[in-house]
Amino acid sequence: MPVESGFLSRSSITDDSLSLQGADAAAAAAAAAAAAAAYDEIPLKPARPDEPMAQAFDIILSETDTFSVLDLSPTLVSEDAEDAEALNRRNSVYAEFCSSKMGSDNYLERSSQALVGDHKCKYTQTNKYNSVSKGTIATTWDIYDSFSTPTENKESRETEQVDYLVSTRTEQDTSEGTMSGDTGSGVSSEGELEGDLFMLKSEPDLENILSSEAFMNSMLIMERVIVVNIFQPKLAAFRGLPVLKDPDSEVRRGSEEHLTEKKEKYLTPKLEPLWVFVSPLTRGHNITSMAWNKKNPDILAVGYGGWSSGNLQSGLICCWSLKNLMWSERVFSCHNSVTCLEFSSSNPSHLAVGMYDGSVAIYNVQVGDHTACIADSRDCAKRHMQPVWQVTWTKQQLQLSGEEREEVLVSVSGDGRITKWLILHNGFNCVDLMILKRSQGRKQSLGAGQSKTENVLLPLTTVLCIDFHPDDTGIYVIGTWDGGLHKCSLSNSDHFLDTYCKHPSPVTHIEWSPLYSDVFLSSSSDGTIQLWKLDTLHPKMSFTSVQSIVDSVKWSPNCCTVFAAIYRQHVEVWDLCRSIMLPTVVHHAEPGVTLTSLLFAKGSDSVLVGDSRGEVTVYKLKNFGVGKGKKFQVCNLDDVMESVAGYVD
C-alpha cells in the first residue's frame, strides 16, 4: 500500500488496521522510526512534524516471542483442578511406598542435590586435633538392660528410687529423733507412713529371684568361669596348651623354671596327678565304670555302686564337665548298683546304663529331673535275671517289625544272654542275639564192655565282656567266665565263627584297637594281657608283670603301641616301643584304696582312674615322649609284633 511517509514493519498487514490523524499520526510515526532503529529497520522516508500528512496509512503492532528465564512447577494444586484426583492417588501410593521402606537397611531418607558443581580447594587454619584412647567393658547384664523393653527399664528405675527414698526417710527420722530428744518427734504423718508402706511393698521378692531359672543359669556360668580360672594351669596341661603365668612372679621364677625344664628332659616317664572329680555326694561310693560323651568330649559319665561282701550299695550316676571340675552337672539316682554305662553316638544325650539286678535303662542327660529315664527294662518280660556286665551301642541297619534302626543297644549278662534292645512305641523290647550254654561229655556204661558218650547240658555261661569290630559291626568278640574268647556274627545266633585259645581264668575285658582294626586286647583274672589278631586263634603277644587280677585294659586313642591296665592296687601303662617285657609306668594306689575303673582321655595324653573312695583322678602322662635326652621314635605295631621271636605267623 503506498504511503507518503512512515514505517513498514516486518509483520503482515491485515484488514483490522488502526487509522491515525494529525499530530497523533506524527507521534506514531516518530515512535515507529525509533523502533525501526532499535531493530535495525530501514525507514522509507523520515516524517516531519510540521508537514501535514496528505493521506492516512495503517500500522500493525504484534507480540514478540516469549523467553522463559525461570520456570518452577507449582507444588500446590487447587482441589477444583481437573488432575486433583489423580494427584491424590499418586500421593497416597507414594506414602505407602515410604512407609514400607521404613526400618529397611537399604533405605535412607536424606536430602540430595542433583547438580554437583566443580570441586574447589579451600584452606583454613584450625587448632590441632588430639586423639585420646578410651575403653569400656560391657558386661552381660549391661547388654541385657540395653536391649530390654522400656517398661522393664522404667520398673527397675522406679525400684531403685523407692529403695533410695526408704533409706533416706529412715536416716532422716533417726537424725530428727536424736536431735529433738523426743521419741515421738521422728514419727511421720499418716500419709507419709502409707507412702513408706507402699514403697516397701514394691520391693522385689528376693526368694523368687534366687529361685528363678534365669538367675540359676547366670550363677552356673559365673561358677564355671571362676572354676576354670582357678584350674587354668591344670586344664592347660590336660589339653597341651601353654600355662598363663603371673607377670609379677614371672621374673622371680624364670630361672627356676628353666632349670626344671632342663631336668625334665632326663626324667623317666611318670603319671602326674592333675585334679580329682569328687563331691560330698559321691564320696565313699565305689566307682564301677566311666564313659566319655561321643559328641562332646568334655562330658564324662561316672557310675557308682558296690556289691562286694554281700553289701549291695545304691546306684548313682554323675555327669562331670571339664568346665566345672568341682561339682557335677547332672546327678541321677538308680534303684540298684550301676555296673556299666555307655553314651550313644547317634543320640549323644542318651546314656545306656546296666545294673546289678539285671536292669537296663536309658537316661537323657539333658534333663536333670526324675523324667530323665526314658526307658527301663524292669517292665520287660525278657529282661536279664543276672547282673548286666557291659552295655555297648552299635550302628546297625536292622529291620524289626517294619522299622529301621540306625543304632541299637547290646548288653551281656551273667545269665549267658547277648541281648539287643530297641525302643518301640509300645515300650522297651529286647531280642536275644545269642544264648551261651556249656556242654560236657559224660560216658555212660552199657554193659559187656560197651559205653556211650552223651552231652550233658550244664548251666548257662556268664558273659562278662563284648566289643564290636570297628569296621565290620556285624562281627563281635565276647569273653566268658570260663576264660573263652569267641568271635560271633549277628547273622548267626546258633554257632561261633571262631573260638580263640582260652584264658585259664575269666576274661574281664576286651577292646579293639582304635588305630588297628584287626587287633584287640583281652585281660583276665589269671594276671595276663593277651594281644590278638582277628584271623589268628593264638595270641600274638602276652604281657605279665605281677600275678594279680587284671580288671580292665584300655588302648590309648593317640598312640597305637600304648595301652594301660588296671589292677586292684596299681595301674600300669605299657609302651611297646620301649619294652614288651615290663610296663613303662607303674603307679601304686594309696594303702586301703582299691582301683576299680580306667579310661583314657580323648584328645589328651591323660588317663582317668576311679577307685573305691568315689574319686576319679586325672593323671597326665609325663615325659612319655622323651628318653635319654632325645625324642623317642614312634614305631609301628606290626613292626613290634613281627620283631618278637616266637610270635610271627
XYZ file of C-alpha atoms in Angstrom:
649
model
C 0.000 0.000 0.000
C 1.570 3.373 -0.949
C 2.428 5.852 1.809
C 3.965 9.304 1.749
C 5.940 8.967 4.958
C 6.102 6.426 7.759
C 7.430 2.957 8.563
C 6.542 -0.526 7.399
C 7.110 -3.305 9.913
C 8.013 -6.912 9.150
C 4.599 -8.010 10.269
C 1.942 -8.725 7.655
C -0.853 -6.157 7.041
C -4.398 -7.269 7.867
C -7.840 -5.716 7.355
C -8.066 -4.766 11.028
C -5.939 -1.625 10.943
C -5.694 1.445 13.108
C -6.113 4.911 11.481
C -4.171 7.857 12.880
C -4.822 11.595 12.087
C -2.861 14.788 12.642
C -0.344 15.121 15.455
C -1.105 11.665 16.766
C -0.070 10.269 13.431
C 3.166 12.190 13.537
C 3.964 10.923 17.040
C 3.242 7.399 15.988
C 5.494 7.814 13.003
C 8.303 9.047 15.210
C 7.851 6.088 17.569
C 7.839 3.750 14.651
C 11.064 5.261 13.376
C 12.671 4.801 16.788
C 11.519 1.219 16.934
C 12.880 0.615 13.477
C 16.224 1.992 14.506
C 16.197 -0.272 17.577
C 15.520 -3.339 15.445
C 17.835 -2.196 12.634
C 14.898 -1.447 10.378
C 15.269 0.884 7.377
C 12.713 3.741 7.260
C 11.262 4.592 3.869
C 11.169 8.311 4.402
C 11.576 10.424 7.534
C 8.447 12.272 8.666
C 8.359 15.909 9.614
C 6.030 17.077 12.388
C 5.190 20.434 10.779
C 4.354 18.863 7.492
C 0.758 17.718 7.194
C 0.017 14.253 6.060
C -1.579 14.065 2.682
C -3.020 10.574 3.193
C -3.663 8.116 6.087
C -1.813 4.762 6.458
C -2.051 1.567 8.653
C 0.489 0.342 11.326
C 0.383 -3.197 12.740
C 1.726 -3.962 16.307
C 2.397 -7.660 17.121
C 3.673 -9.545 20.199
C 7.265 -10.827 20.209
C 8.347 -14.377 21.198
C 8.369 -15.223 24.920
C 11.730 -16.096 26.555
C 11.486 -18.295 29.732
C 14.121 -17.233 32.259
C 12.850 -19.322 35.289
C 10.076 -21.880 35.307
C 9.064 -23.560 38.610
C 6.317 -26.124 38.687
C 3.729 -25.466 41.378
C 3.638 -27.767 44.420
C 0.059 -26.961 45.290
C -2.942 -27.689 43.146
C -6.423 -26.498 43.710
C -8.964 -29.091 44.785
C -11.164 -27.998 41.885
C -8.458 -28.743 39.321
C -9.032 -31.442 36.745
C -5.993 -33.526 37.799
C -6.595 -33.138 41.567
C -7.958 -36.684 41.935
C -5.042 -38.214 40.023
C -2.573 -36.294 42.176
C -4.265 -37.547 45.364
C -3.915 -41.147 44.178
C -0.206 -40.610 43.398
C 0.377 -39.064 46.828
C -1.278 -41.999 48.626
C 0.759 -44.541 46.628
C 3.971 -42.684 47.455
C 3.057 -42.512 51.153
C 2.507 -46.300 51.259
C 5.809 -46.846 49.487
C 7.681 -44.704 52.023
C 6.026 -46.422 54.998
C 7.006 -49.865 53.668
C 10.642 -48.788 53.402
C 10.943 -47.531 56.974
C 13.291 -49.747 59.013
C 14.933 -51.300 55.966
C 18.725 -51.288 55.759
C 18.526 -50.443 52.039
C 16.510 -47.256 52.551
C 17.890 -43.959 53.826
C 15.998 -40.695 53.953
C 18.233 -37.698 53.263
C 18.412 -34.616 51.080
C 20.486 -34.584 47.901
C 21.477 -32.147 45.152
C 21.165 -33.304 41.586
C 23.701 -30.926 40.076
C 27.155 -31.337 41.558
C 29.433 -28.398 40.966
C 33.152 -28.437 40.432
C 35.321 -29.250 43.411
C 37.108 -26.338 44.993
C 40.088 -26.413 47.284
C 39.629 -24.301 50.376
C 42.204 -23.849 53.079
C 41.557 -22.908 56.667
C 43.541 -22.738 59.882
C 42.320 -24.627 62.959
C 43.690 -25.946 66.188
C 45.410 -29.310 66.274
C 43.137 -32.295 66.863
C 44.356 -34.558 69.684
C 43.173 -38.195 69.782
C 42.580 -39.946 73.081
C 42.090 -43.718 73.515
C 39.013 -44.656 75.523
C 37.826 -48.108 76.566
C 34.902 -49.631 78.407
C 33.621 -53.047 79.462
C 30.138 -54.204 78.526
C 29.007 -56.974 80.840
C 26.206 -59.409 80.149
C 23.755 -57.580 82.399
C 24.607 -54.235 80.708
C 23.746 -55.722 77.330
C 20.548 -57.227 78.748
C 19.462 -53.892 80.237
C 20.213 -52.085 76.988
C 18.056 -54.415 74.901
C 15.257 -54.860 77.441
C 11.903 -53.222 76.924
C 11.358 -49.618 78.132
C 8.769 -50.901 80.617
C 11.337 -53.115 82.309
C 13.848 -50.259 82.484
C 11.197 -47.973 83.934
C 10.285 -50.539 86.592
C 13.926 -51.029 87.547
C 14.445 -47.264 87.857
C 11.329 -46.940 89.981
C 12.544 -49.737 92.249
C 15.893 -48.018 92.707
C 14.148 -44.745 93.512
C 11.923 -46.477 96.089
C 14.918 -48.058 97.798
C 16.690 -44.717 97.902
C 13.652 -42.900 99.337
C 13.082 -45.531 102.032
C 16.710 -45.412 103.139
C 16.694 -41.600 103.124
C 13.451 -41.431 105.136
C 14.880 -43.794 107.740
C 18.039 -41.733 108.139
C 16.059 -38.502 108.453
C 13.736 -39.945 111.094
C 16.666 -41.238 113.116
C 18.513 -37.925 112.985
C 15.392 -35.883 113.901
C 14.644 -38.112 116.862
C 18.194 -37.821 118.136
C 18.323 -34.020 117.833
C 14.938 -33.306 119.440
C 15.337 -35.786 122.272
C 11.678 -36.727 121.893
C 10.877 -40.290 120.848
C 7.716 -39.182 119.079
C 9.246 -36.369 117.087
C 10.602 -38.705 114.448
C 7.233 -40.285 113.656
C 5.969 -39.399 110.211
C 2.461 -38.372 109.407
C -0.170 -40.881 108.364
C 0.233 -40.025 104.694
C 3.994 -40.461 104.877
C 3.597 -43.833 106.610
C 1.270 -45.067 103.883
C 3.752 -43.893 101.268
C 6.555 -45.758 103.046
C 4.469 -48.934 103.239
C 3.676 -48.697 99.552
C 7.348 -48.297 98.748
C 8.268 -51.250 100.948
C 5.675 -53.436 99.248
C 7.068 -52.544 95.837
C 10.482 -54.049 96.680
C 11.336 -57.171 94.619
C 10.881 -60.635 96.121
C 14.384 -61.962 96.700
C 13.237 -65.561 97.058
C 11.605 -65.525 93.637
C 14.734 -64.016 92.115
C 17.044 -66.591 93.710
C 14.829 -69.479 92.602
C 14.295 -68.221 89.048
C 15.730 -70.136 86.118
C 17.488 -67.072 84.681
C 19.303 -66.460 87.960
C 20.378 -70.103 88.218
C 21.744 -70.057 84.661
C 23.674 -66.878 85.402
C 25.126 -68.408 88.556
C 26.086 -71.549 86.630
C 28.022 -69.515 84.070
C 29.708 -67.458 86.782
C 30.634 -70.612 88.681
C 32.203 -72.151 85.574
C 34.236 -69.020 84.880
C 35.622 -68.945 88.425
C 36.471 -72.663 88.459
C 38.170 -72.532 85.051
C 40.216 -69.556 86.234
C 41.325 -71.461 89.334
C 42.233 -74.656 87.452
C 43.723 -72.936 84.399
C 47.254 -74.432 84.805
C 45.798 -77.935 85.254
C 43.418 -77.643 82.313
C 46.185 -76.207 80.126
C 48.407 -79.188 80.954
C 45.499 -81.540 80.237
C 44.847 -80.029 76.793
C 48.519 -79.455 75.950
C 48.186 -75.648 75.974
C 50.613 -73.079 77.414
C 50.062 -72.116 81.031
C 49.174 -68.485 81.742
C 51.790 -67.208 84.179
C 51.517 -64.417 86.717
C 53.523 -61.422 85.371
C 54.549 -60.394 88.899
C 56.195 -63.720 89.653
C 57.419 -64.479 86.129
C 60.809 -62.823 86.618
C 61.352 -64.388 90.018
C 60.511 -67.902 88.817
C 62.158 -67.607 85.417
C 65.455 -69.147 86.416
C 63.765 -71.929 88.434
C 61.522 -72.956 85.531
C 64.471 -73.017 83.166
C 66.287 -75.446 85.445
C 63.123 -77.529 85.865
C 62.583 -77.824 82.094
C 66.214 -78.807 81.655
C 65.904 -81.570 84.269
C 62.608 -82.893 82.851
C 64.330 -83.866 79.619
C 66.171 -86.594 81.518
C 63.359 -87.755 83.807
C 61.667 -91.122 83.402
C 58.010 -91.321 82.398
C 55.502 -90.961 85.197
C 51.867 -90.187 85.958
C 51.396 -86.650 87.239
C 48.067 -86.035 89.046
C 46.132 -83.010 87.779
C 42.806 -82.938 89.630
C 40.133 -85.195 91.163
C 36.433 -85.476 90.304
C 34.757 -85.864 93.706
C 31.899 -84.307 95.635
C 30.311 -84.893 99.051
C 27.533 -86.841 97.348
C 29.923 -89.294 95.650
C 32.490 -89.638 98.399
C 32.555 -93.194 99.716
C 30.743 -94.690 96.688
C 32.652 -97.308 94.737
C 33.247 -96.368 91.065
C 32.309 -99.136 88.631
C 32.524 -97.568 85.145
C 33.310 -94.377 83.220
C 32.463 -93.184 79.692
C 33.094 -90.060 77.597
C 30.361 -88.448 75.551
C 30.740 -89.288 71.842
C 29.919 -85.760 70.592
C 31.131 -83.533 73.426
C 34.446 -84.877 74.786
C 34.225 -82.521 77.772
C 31.388 -84.526 79.368
C 32.238 -87.567 81.484
C 29.678 -90.019 82.898
C 30.655 -91.974 86.024
C 28.722 -94.899 87.503
C 28.794 -95.685 91.235
C 27.798 -98.822 93.098
C 29.094 -101.812 95.007
C 28.203 -105.427 95.646
C 31.257 -106.909 97.353
C 30.854 -108.982 100.538
C 27.113 -109.194 100.012
C 26.697 -105.475 100.785
C 24.752 -104.011 97.881
C 25.062 -100.241 97.561
C 22.582 -97.892 95.952
C 23.335 -96.809 92.403
C 24.378 -93.322 91.347
C 25.247 -91.660 88.028
C 27.119 -88.347 87.820
C 27.874 -86.355 84.691
C 31.012 -84.251 85.106
C 32.180 -81.459 82.817
C 35.674 -80.126 82.196
C 34.156 -76.643 82.538
C 33.339 -77.315 86.192
C 35.758 -79.653 87.938
C 34.350 -79.232 91.449
C 30.649 -80.075 91.048
C 28.847 -82.493 88.783
C 26.425 -81.125 86.186
C 23.886 -83.961 86.482
C 23.147 -86.477 89.246
C 20.795 -89.448 88.735
C 19.846 -91.885 91.489
C 19.326 -95.510 90.494
C 17.386 -98.232 92.260
C 20.374 -100.601 92.119
C 24.146 -100.549 91.774
C 25.437 -99.377 88.407
C 27.728 -101.923 86.739
C 28.351 -100.300 83.327
C 27.339 -97.358 81.150
C 27.920 -96.050 77.613
C 26.924 -92.960 75.581
C 25.172 -93.250 72.236
C 26.734 -91.944 69.017
C 23.525 -91.164 67.121
C 21.852 -89.569 70.154
C 24.694 -88.099 72.244
C 22.344 -87.205 75.096
C 21.265 -90.849 75.589
C 23.207 -92.757 78.235
C 22.728 -96.537 78.488
C 23.126 -97.973 81.987
C 23.402 -101.575 83.167
C 22.685 -102.541 86.780
C 23.467 -105.375 89.154
C 19.867 -106.654 89.317
C 19.793 -107.194 85.525
C 18.035 -103.948 84.622
C 18.958 -101.897 81.562
C 17.948 -98.226 81.409
C 18.476 -95.255 79.107
C 18.820 -91.757 80.554
C 18.540 -88.423 78.787
C 21.320 -86.347 80.349
C 19.840 -83.117 79.004
C 17.071 -83.438 81.589
C 18.030 -83.022 85.207
C 14.854 -84.195 86.956
C 13.072 -87.514 87.507
C 11.911 -87.633 83.874
C 15.476 -88.253 82.659
C 14.922 -92.037 82.495
C 13.274 -92.558 79.115
C 13.451 -96.385 79.060
C 13.694 -99.092 81.699
C 13.739 -102.875 81.280
C 12.163 -103.673 84.659
C 8.770 -103.797 82.952
C 10.054 -106.065 80.168
C 9.215 -109.762 80.449
C 12.501 -110.779 78.786
C 14.806 -108.716 80.965
C 18.073 -110.104 82.314
C 17.878 -112.145 85.501
C 21.580 -111.747 86.374
C 23.868 -108.674 86.599
C 24.477 -106.798 83.366
C 28.265 -106.603 82.997
C 28.532 -104.473 79.860
C 26.365 -102.358 77.548
C 27.500 -101.032 74.173
C 25.945 -99.205 71.220
C 26.499 -100.478 67.706
C 25.411 -98.968 64.417
C 23.278 -101.438 62.544
C 20.697 -101.242 59.776
C 18.441 -103.895 61.192
C 14.773 -104.298 60.405
C 12.328 -105.346 63.064
C 8.536 -105.006 62.778
C 8.982 -102.930 59.654
C 11.099 -100.256 61.378
C 14.707 -99.494 60.543
C 17.063 -98.661 63.368
C 20.389 -96.981 62.789
C 21.825 -97.750 66.202
C 20.929 -100.470 68.695
C 21.917 -101.204 72.266
C 23.528 -104.555 73.100
C 24.024 -105.926 76.606
C 25.709 -109.011 78.069
C 24.737 -110.553 81.370
C 25.521 -113.283 83.843
C 22.564 -115.294 82.536
C 24.550 -116.115 79.353
C 22.456 -113.942 77.053
C 23.627 -111.409 74.479
C 20.607 -109.155 74.053
C 19.716 -106.391 71.653
C 17.425 -103.643 72.974
C 15.052 -101.470 70.944
C 12.862 -98.529 71.939
C 9.492 -99.125 70.295
C 6.189 -97.318 70.509
C 4.876 -99.927 72.942
C 7.886 -99.769 75.304
C 11.372 -101.184 75.803
C 11.737 -104.515 73.984
C 14.627 -106.925 73.509
C 15.766 -109.726 71.210
C 18.412 -112.327 72.114
C 21.314 -112.395 69.671
C 22.816 -115.493 71.295
C 22.416 -117.626 74.407
C 25.582 -119.353 75.632
C 25.331 -122.794 77.230
C 28.063 -125.101 78.368
C 28.059 -128.775 77.430
C 30.245 -131.514 78.864
C 30.667 -135.088 77.581
C 29.847 -137.890 80.036
C 30.431 -141.591 79.447
C 27.614 -143.999 80.225
C 28.249 -147.759 80.594
C 26.025 -150.059 78.510
C 27.424 -153.364 79.785
C 29.553 -156.007 78.047
C 32.404 -153.525 77.848
C 30.456 -151.016 75.824
C 29.915 -147.355 76.710
C 28.267 -144.314 75.175
C 29.223 -140.664 75.426
C 26.424 -138.169 75.738
C 26.468 -134.403 76.113
C 25.153 -133.127 79.403
C 23.777 -129.590 79.345
C 25.245 -127.507 82.171
C 24.085 -124.101 83.466
C 24.441 -121.043 81.255
C 27.862 -119.486 80.755
C 28.293 -115.998 82.170
C 29.265 -113.438 79.521
C 31.478 -110.745 81.048
C 32.501 -108.522 78.141
C 31.819 -107.764 74.488
C 33.214 -105.472 71.801
C 32.211 -104.975 68.167
C 34.663 -104.761 65.292
C 35.344 -101.070 64.469
C 34.939 -101.566 60.703
C 32.595 -104.541 60.352
C 29.968 -104.002 63.042
C 28.382 -107.353 62.233
C 31.379 -109.100 63.888
C 31.955 -109.058 67.639
C 34.089 -110.865 70.209
C 32.879 -111.940 73.650
C 34.683 -113.022 76.805
C 33.172 -115.534 79.230
C 33.537 -116.603 82.839
C 35.245 -119.866 81.896
C 38.016 -117.965 80.016
C 36.698 -118.450 76.495
C 37.084 -115.917 73.681
C 34.589 -116.327 70.845
C 34.153 -114.487 67.571
C 30.481 -114.186 66.697
C 28.271 -112.725 63.996
C 24.917 -111.007 64.131
C 23.735 -113.177 61.270
C 24.425 -116.435 63.133
C 22.822 -116.793 66.543
C 23.467 -120.523 66.992
C 27.205 -121.006 66.482
C 30.507 -119.190 66.975
C 32.545 -118.189 63.965
C 35.813 -118.958 65.776
C 36.994 -119.777 69.273
C 40.352 -118.383 70.362
C 42.805 -120.080 72.657
C 41.170 -119.548 76.005
C 42.458 -117.918 79.162
C 42.690 -120.196 82.159
C 40.560 -117.730 84.168
C 37.588 -115.433 83.458
C 38.077 -112.817 80.772
C 37.479 -109.416 82.380
C 37.680 -107.078 79.381
C 38.058 -106.970 75.573
C 38.836 -103.907 73.466
C 39.659 -103.421 69.791
C 42.490 -101.088 68.837
C 41.187 -97.701 67.635
C 44.089 -97.403 65.155
C 44.494 -101.049 64.016
C 41.093 -102.524 63.249
C 42.202 -106.189 63.266
C 43.984 -106.123 66.638
C 42.368 -106.405 70.068
C 43.434 -106.858 73.682
C 41.989 -109.122 76.355
C 42.585 -109.113 80.107
C 41.919 -111.954 82.503
C 41.853 -112.859 86.165
C 44.924 -115.013 85.565
C 47.068 -111.834 85.570
C 47.839 -111.816 81.831
C 47.078 -109.449 78.972
C 46.834 -111.013 75.534
C 47.208 -109.264 72.168
C 45.235 -110.925 69.361
C 44.696 -110.574 65.649
C 41.311 -111.238 64.112
C 42.426 -114.079 61.829
C 44.776 -115.745 64.350
C 43.411 -118.072 67.017
C 46.542 -117.873 69.168
C 47.736 -114.687 70.896
C 50.397 -112.692 69.101
C 51.859 -111.356 72.342
C 51.341 -111.867 76.067
C 52.156 -109.423 78.864
C 52.554 -110.290 82.524
C 54.094 -108.155 85.263
C 52.572 -109.432 88.517
C 50.349 -112.323 89.467
C 47.227 -110.335 90.158
C 43.767 -109.933 88.674
C 43.639 -107.573 85.698
C 40.298 -105.822 85.970
C 40.443 -103.861 82.713
C 42.696 -102.930 79.800
C 42.356 -99.848 77.563
C 44.038 -98.743 74.342
C 45.390 -95.211 74.028
C 43.435 -93.265 71.366
C 46.584 -91.326 70.393
C 49.289 -93.985 70.049
C 48.902 -97.483 68.617
C 51.562 -99.033 70.887
C 50.370 -97.602 74.217
C 47.777 -99.235 76.458
C 47.000 -99.222 80.158
C 45.828 -101.930 82.549
C 44.330 -101.603 85.977
C 44.909 -103.983 88.852
C 43.416 -103.853 92.297
C 46.323 -101.980 93.877
C 48.113 -100.309 90.967
C 47.781 -99.174 87.359
C 50.262 -99.935 84.560
C 50.949 -98.079 81.321
C 52.732 -100.055 78.583
C 54.576 -98.650 75.592
C 55.533 -101.495 73.260
C 58.082 -99.304 71.513
C 60.041 -99.063 74.748
C 59.617 -102.542 76.125
C 57.458 -105.629 75.661
C 58.629 -107.237 78.881
C 57.986 -104.581 81.521
C 55.453 -101.763 81.829
C 56.696 -98.243 81.191
C 54.920 -96.718 84.204
C 53.601 -98.365 87.375
C 51.536 -96.167 89.682
C 50.504 -97.625 93.053
C 47.351 -96.734 94.934
C 47.268 -95.427 98.467
C 47.036 -98.017 101.257
C 43.492 -99.212 101.762
C 42.303 -97.905 98.371
C 41.195 -100.232 95.572
C 41.441 -99.107 91.953
C 38.290 -100.103 90.107
C 37.997 -98.301 86.753
C 40.241 -96.999 83.955
C 39.696 -94.697 80.968
C 41.912 -92.758 78.539
C 41.062 -89.129 77.790
C 40.156 -88.106 74.249
C 42.413 -85.533 72.639
C 44.845 -85.548 75.553
C 47.763 -87.593 76.851
C 45.937 -88.274 80.094
C 44.352 -91.230 81.825
C 41.492 -91.346 84.357
C 41.490 -93.780 87.285
C 38.493 -94.449 89.538
C 38.767 -96.006 92.978
C 36.701 -97.336 95.853
C 36.545 -93.919 97.605
C 34.410 -92.387 94.856
C 37.272 -90.333 93.406
C 38.189 -90.073 89.725
C 41.800 -88.929 89.486
C 43.071 -87.434 86.225
C 46.737 -88.199 85.507
C 48.994 -86.634 82.898
C 51.388 -88.958 81.035
C 54.535 -87.004 81.891
C 57.787 -87.405 79.918
C 56.305 -90.191 77.835
C 57.787 -88.983 74.539
C 61.287 -88.348 75.887
C 64.006 -90.818 76.649
C 67.735 -90.424 77.403
C 67.945 -86.831 76.246
C 66.366 -87.279 72.809
C 62.901 -87.728 71.450
C 61.725 -91.275 71.096
C 60.932 -92.513 67.608
C 57.361 -93.669 67.061
C 57.168 -97.247 65.852
C 54.541 -99.370 64.166
C 52.510 -102.050 65.923
C 53.026 -104.512 63.084
C 56.779 -103.991 63.325
C 56.661 -104.667 67.060
C 54.747 -107.935 66.620
C 56.945 -109.147 63.768
C 60.123 -108.343 65.668
C 59.172 -110.585 68.580
C 60.562 -114.062 68.171
C 58.008 -116.786 68.501
C 55.026 -114.564 67.697
C 55.443 -114.303 63.942
C 52.835 -116.137 61.847
